[in-house]
Amino acid sequence: GAVVSQHPSRVICKSGTSVKIECRSLDFQATTMFWYRQFPKQSLMLMATSNEGSKATYEQGVEKDKFLINHASLTLSTLTVTSAHPEDSSFYICSALSGRGYNEQFFGPGTRLTVL
Amino acid sequence: KQEVTQIPAALSVPEGENLVLNCSFTDSAIYNLQWFRQDPGKGLTSLLLIQSSQREQTSGRLNASLDKSSGRSTLYIAASQPGDSATYLCAVSGENFVFGPGTRLSVLP
């Protein structure tokens, strides 16, 4: 099956710094990738839809200037949390649409961000 | 290593039927279990979240149950409608976040 990787798997940073998370589709091209986050004891929620070569579409309540998404190639999307604060500490997961068959979605293993 | 399975892989029912989707997981050490809906080409929509201490959650025509000891969850959809047609995924959150493969539901008018 298709594989999606995320890097890093865990990151701890100081408040005010920026953190970049990479999402790669390893054996297929993905024109569309999604970014999700899950706060402790809460649901995994869609943050944004990332389309290769165009601007990301953000869900209501997600600050696009704080969560910068770049989908520069068909196999890579990046999420940069700018000026991170402790309330940004969360579990971030990406997924990629395969574009095959029923447009199956494949998920990365996730990145746990802790902002001190 | 946590493994999540879903049965059936696909389901086609006439409008109005009540139906049950099943989710099984191998490691009962979970924080919570979630059910999602995926429409073609779209991101996941969260439907229900059940914490590990809970037995069930309800939202409208949806009811999800959790039996952590047996590693099972069910999603019950009452009075199904064509608009319910989508892929339904369950996911468990523990040491890792693991998705099931999904059940593709078609509700025929």
PDB file of C-alpha atoms in Angstrom, chain B:
ATOM      1  CA  LYS B   1       1.669  -2.754  17.519  1.00  0.00           C
ATOM      2  CA  GLN B   2      -1.889  -1.504  17.259  1.00  0.00           C
ATOM      3  CA  GLU B   3      -3.913  -2.791  14.340  1.00  0.00           C
ATOM      4  CA  VAL B   4      -7.356  -1.557  13.384  1.00  0.00           C
ATOM      5  CA  THR B   5      -9.745  -3.393  11.117  1.00  0.00           C
ATOM      6  CA  GLN B   6     -13.179  -2.521   9.820  1.00  0.00           C
ATOM      7  CA  ILE B   7     -15.978  -4.759   8.639  1.00  0.00           C
ATOM      8  CA  PRO B   8     -17.506  -4.710   6.123  1.00  0.00           C
ATOM      9  CA  ALA B   9     -15.192  -3.126   3.603  1.00  0.00           C
ATOM     10  CA  ALA B  10     -18.169  -1.984   1.587  1.00  0.00           C
ATOM     11  CA  LEU B  11     -21.896  -1.852   2.165  1.00  0.00           C
ATOM     12  CA  SER B  12     -24.820  -0.956  -0.047  1.00  0.00           C
ATOM     13  CA  VAL B  13     -28.271  -0.473   1.468  1.00  0.00           C
ATOM     14  CA  PRO B  14     -31.616   0.994   0.410  1.00  0.00           C
ATOM     15  CA  GLU B  15     -32.601   4.329   1.875  1.00  0.00           C
ATOM     16  CA  GLY B  16     -34.257   4.162   5.281  1.00  0.00           C
ATOM     17  CA  GLU B  17     -32.414   1.142   6.591  1.00  0.00           C
ATOM     18  CA  ASN B  18     -30.640   1.096   9.913  1.00  0.00           C
ATOM     19  CA  LEU B  19     -27.080  -0.152   9.656  1.00  0.00           C
ATOM     20  CA  VAL B  20     -24.058  -1.020  11.750  1.00  0.00           C
ATOM     21  CA  LEU B  21     -20.409  -0.531  10.909  1.00  0.00           C
ATOM     22  CA  ASN B  22     -17.802  -2.410  12.884  1.00  0.00           C
ATOM     23  CA  CYS B  23     -14.326  -1.481  14.047  1.00  0.00           C
ATOM     24  CA  SER B  24     -11.877  -3.737  15.877  1.00  0.00           C
ATOM     25  CA  PHE B  25      -8.534  -2.939  17.446  1.00  0.00           C
ATOM     26  CA  THR B  26      -5.887  -5.215  18.904  1.00  0.00           C
ATOM     27  CA  ASP B  27      -4.477  -3.151  21.781  1.00  0.00           C
ATOM     28  CA  SER B  28      -7.002  -2.031  24.360  1.00  0.00           C
ATOM     29  CA  ALA B  29      -4.623   0.561  25.814  1.00  0.00           C
ATOM     30  CA  ILE B  30      -6.236   3.494  24.047  1.00  0.00           C
ATOM     31  CA  TYR B  31      -7.100   7.027  25.064  1.00  0.00           C
ATOM     32  CA  ASN B  32     -10.061   7.332  22.772  1.00  0.00           C
ATOM     33  CA  LEU B  33     -11.671   6.117  19.575  1.00  0.00           C
ATOM     34  CA  GLN B  34     -13.059   8.298  16.845  1.00  0.00           C
ATOM     35  CA  TRP B  35     -15.326   7.796  13.876  1.00  0.00           C
ATOM     36  CA  PHE B  36     -14.856   9.887  10.765  1.00  0.00           C
ATOM     37  CA  ARG B  37     -16.549  10.370   7.470  1.00  0.00           C
ATOM     38  CA  GLN B  38     -14.632  10.856   4.239  1.00  0.00           C
ATOM     39  CA  ASP B  39     -16.242  12.146   1.103  1.00  0.00           C
ATOM     40  CA  PRO B  40     -14.363  11.652  -2.178  1.00  0.00           C
ATOM     41  CA  GLY B  41     -11.502  14.090  -2.525  1.00  0.00           C
ATOM     42  CA  LYS B  42     -12.212  15.720   0.823  1.00  0.00           C
ATOM     43  CA  GLY B  43     -10.614  15.736   4.233  1.00  0.00           C
ATOM     44  CA  LEU B  44     -12.018  13.751   7.107  1.00  0.00           C
ATOM     45  CA  THR B  45     -15.001  14.999   9.049  1.00  0.00           C
ATOM     46  CA  SER B  46     -15.071  14.011  12.693  1.00  0.00           C
ATOM     47  CA  LEU B  47     -18.369  12.345  13.628  1.00  0.00           C
ATOM     48  CA  LEU B  48     -18.014  11.020  17.142  1.00  0.00           C
ATOM     49  CA  LEU B  49     -15.306  10.806  19.775  1.00  0.00           C
ATOM     50  CA  ILE B  50     -15.504   8.232  22.546  1.00  0.00           C
ATOM     51  CA  GLN B  51     -13.086   8.548  25.432  1.00  0.00           C
ATOM     52  CA  SER B  52     -11.682   5.322  26.824  1.00  0.00           C
ATOM     53  CA  SER B  53     -13.815   5.680  29.955  1.00  0.00           C
ATOM     54  CA  GLN B  54     -17.027   6.027  27.964  1.00  0.00           C
ATOM     55  CA  ARG B  55     -19.293   3.343  26.516  1.00  0.00           C
ATOM     56  CA  GLU B  56     -21.084   5.288  23.823  1.00  0.00           C
ATOM     57  CA  GLN B  57     -21.695   8.623  22.188  1.00  0.00           C
ATOM     58  CA  THR B  58     -24.657   9.858  20.199  1.00  0.00           C
ATOM     59  CA  SER B  59     -25.074  12.588  17.649  1.00  0.00           C
ATOM     60  CA  GLY B  60     -28.328  12.825  15.751  1.00  0.00           C
ATOM     61  CA  ARG B  61     -28.878   9.611  13.828  1.00  0.00           C
ATOM     62  CA  LEU B  62     -25.438   8.316  14.765  1.00  0.00           C
ATOM     63  CA  ASN B  63     -24.579   6.241  17.786  1.00  0.00           C
ATOM     64  CA  ALA B  64     -21.146   4.841  18.490  1.00  0.00           C
ATOM     65  CA  SER B  65     -20.335   2.303  21.147  1.00  0.00           C
ATOM     66  CA  LEU B  66     -17.022   1.254  22.610  1.00  0.00           C
ATOM     67  CA  ASP B  67     -16.100  -2.003  24.312  1.00  0.00           C
ATOM     68  CA  LYS B  68     -12.479  -1.439  25.146  1.00  0.00           C
ATOM     69  CA  SER B  69     -11.912  -4.801  26.773  1.00  0.00           C
ATOM     70  CA  SER B  70     -12.949  -6.676  23.661  1.00  0.00           C
ATOM     71  CA  GLY B  71     -11.364  -4.171  21.313  1.00  0.00           C
ATOM     72  CA  ARG B  72     -14.537  -3.299  19.465  1.00  0.00           C
ATOM     73  CA  SER B  73     -16.556  -0.309  18.447  1.00  0.00           C
ATOM     74  CA  THR B  74     -19.698  -0.030  16.374  1.00  0.00           C
ATOM     75  CA  LEU B  75     -21.191   2.898  14.525  1.00  0.00           C
ATOM     76  CA  TYR B  76     -24.954   2.692  14.229  1.00  0.00           C
ATOM     77  CA  ILE B  77     -26.649   4.813  11.591  1.00  0.00           C
ATOM     78  CA  ALA B  78     -30.404   5.083  11.888  1.00  0.00           C
ATOM     79  CA  ALA B  79     -32.747   5.707   8.988  1.00  0.00           C
ATOM     80  CA  SER B  80     -29.980   5.950   6.424  1.00  0.00           C
ATOM     81  CA  GLN B  81     -30.161   8.569   3.680  1.00  0.00           C
ATOM     82  CA  PRO B  82     -28.419   8.890   0.303  1.00  0.00           C
ATOM     83  CA  GLY B  83     -26.435  11.762   1.798  1.00  0.00           C
ATOM     84  CA  ASP B  84     -24.858   9.301   4.221  1.00  0.00           C
ATOM     85  CA  SER B  85     -22.989   7.712   1.313  1.00  0.00           C
ATOM     86  CA  ALA B  86     -19.291   8.070   2.091  1.00  0.00           C
ATOM     87  CA  THR B  87     -16.355   6.151   3.499  1.00  0.00           C
ATOM     88  CA  TYR B  88     -16.428   5.780   7.276  1.00  0.00           C
ATOM     89  CA  LEU B  89     -13.177   5.373   9.169  1.00  0.00           C
ATOM     90  CA  CYS B  90     -12.507   4.601  12.768  1.00  0.00           C
ATOM     91  CA  ALA B  91      -9.263   5.544  14.457  1.00  0.00           C
ATOM     92  CA  VAL B  92      -7.799   4.801  17.852  1.00  0.00           C
ATOM     93  CA  SER B  93      -5.535   7.106  19.784  1.00  0.00           C
ATOM     94  CA  GLY B  94      -3.027   5.516  22.080  1.00  0.00           C
ATOM     95  CA  GLU B  95       0.745   5.563  21.888  1.00  0.00           C
ATOM     96  CA  ASN B  96       0.113   6.125  18.204  1.00  0.00           C
ATOM     97  CA  PHE B  97      -2.801   7.244  16.140  1.00  0.00           C
ATOM     98  CA  VAL B  98      -4.015   4.367  13.976  1.00  0.00           C
ATOM     99  CA  PHE B  99      -6.731   4.442  11.341  1.00  0.00           C
ATOM    100  CA  GLY B 100      -8.817   1.563  10.120  1.00  0.00           C
ATOM    101  CA  PRO B 101      -9.099   0.913   6.382  1.00  0.00           C
ATOM    102  CA  GLY B 102     -12.644   2.233   6.220  1.00  0.00           C
ATOM    103  CA  THR B 103     -16.076   1.025   5.192  1.00  0.00           C
ATOM    104  CA  ARG B 104     -17.443   2.381   1.951  1.00  0.00           C
ATOM    105  CA  LEU B 105     -21.165   2.985   2.364  1.00  0.00           C
ATOM    106  CA  SER B 106     -23.633   3.513  -0.442  1.00  0.00           C
ATOM    107  CA  VAL B 107     -27.219   4.380   0.421  1.00  0.00           C
ATOM    108  CA  LEU B 108     -29.475   3.920  -2.569  1.00  0.00           C
ATOM    109  CA  PRO B 109     -32.501   6.147  -3.076  1.00  0.00           C
TER     110      PRO B 109
END
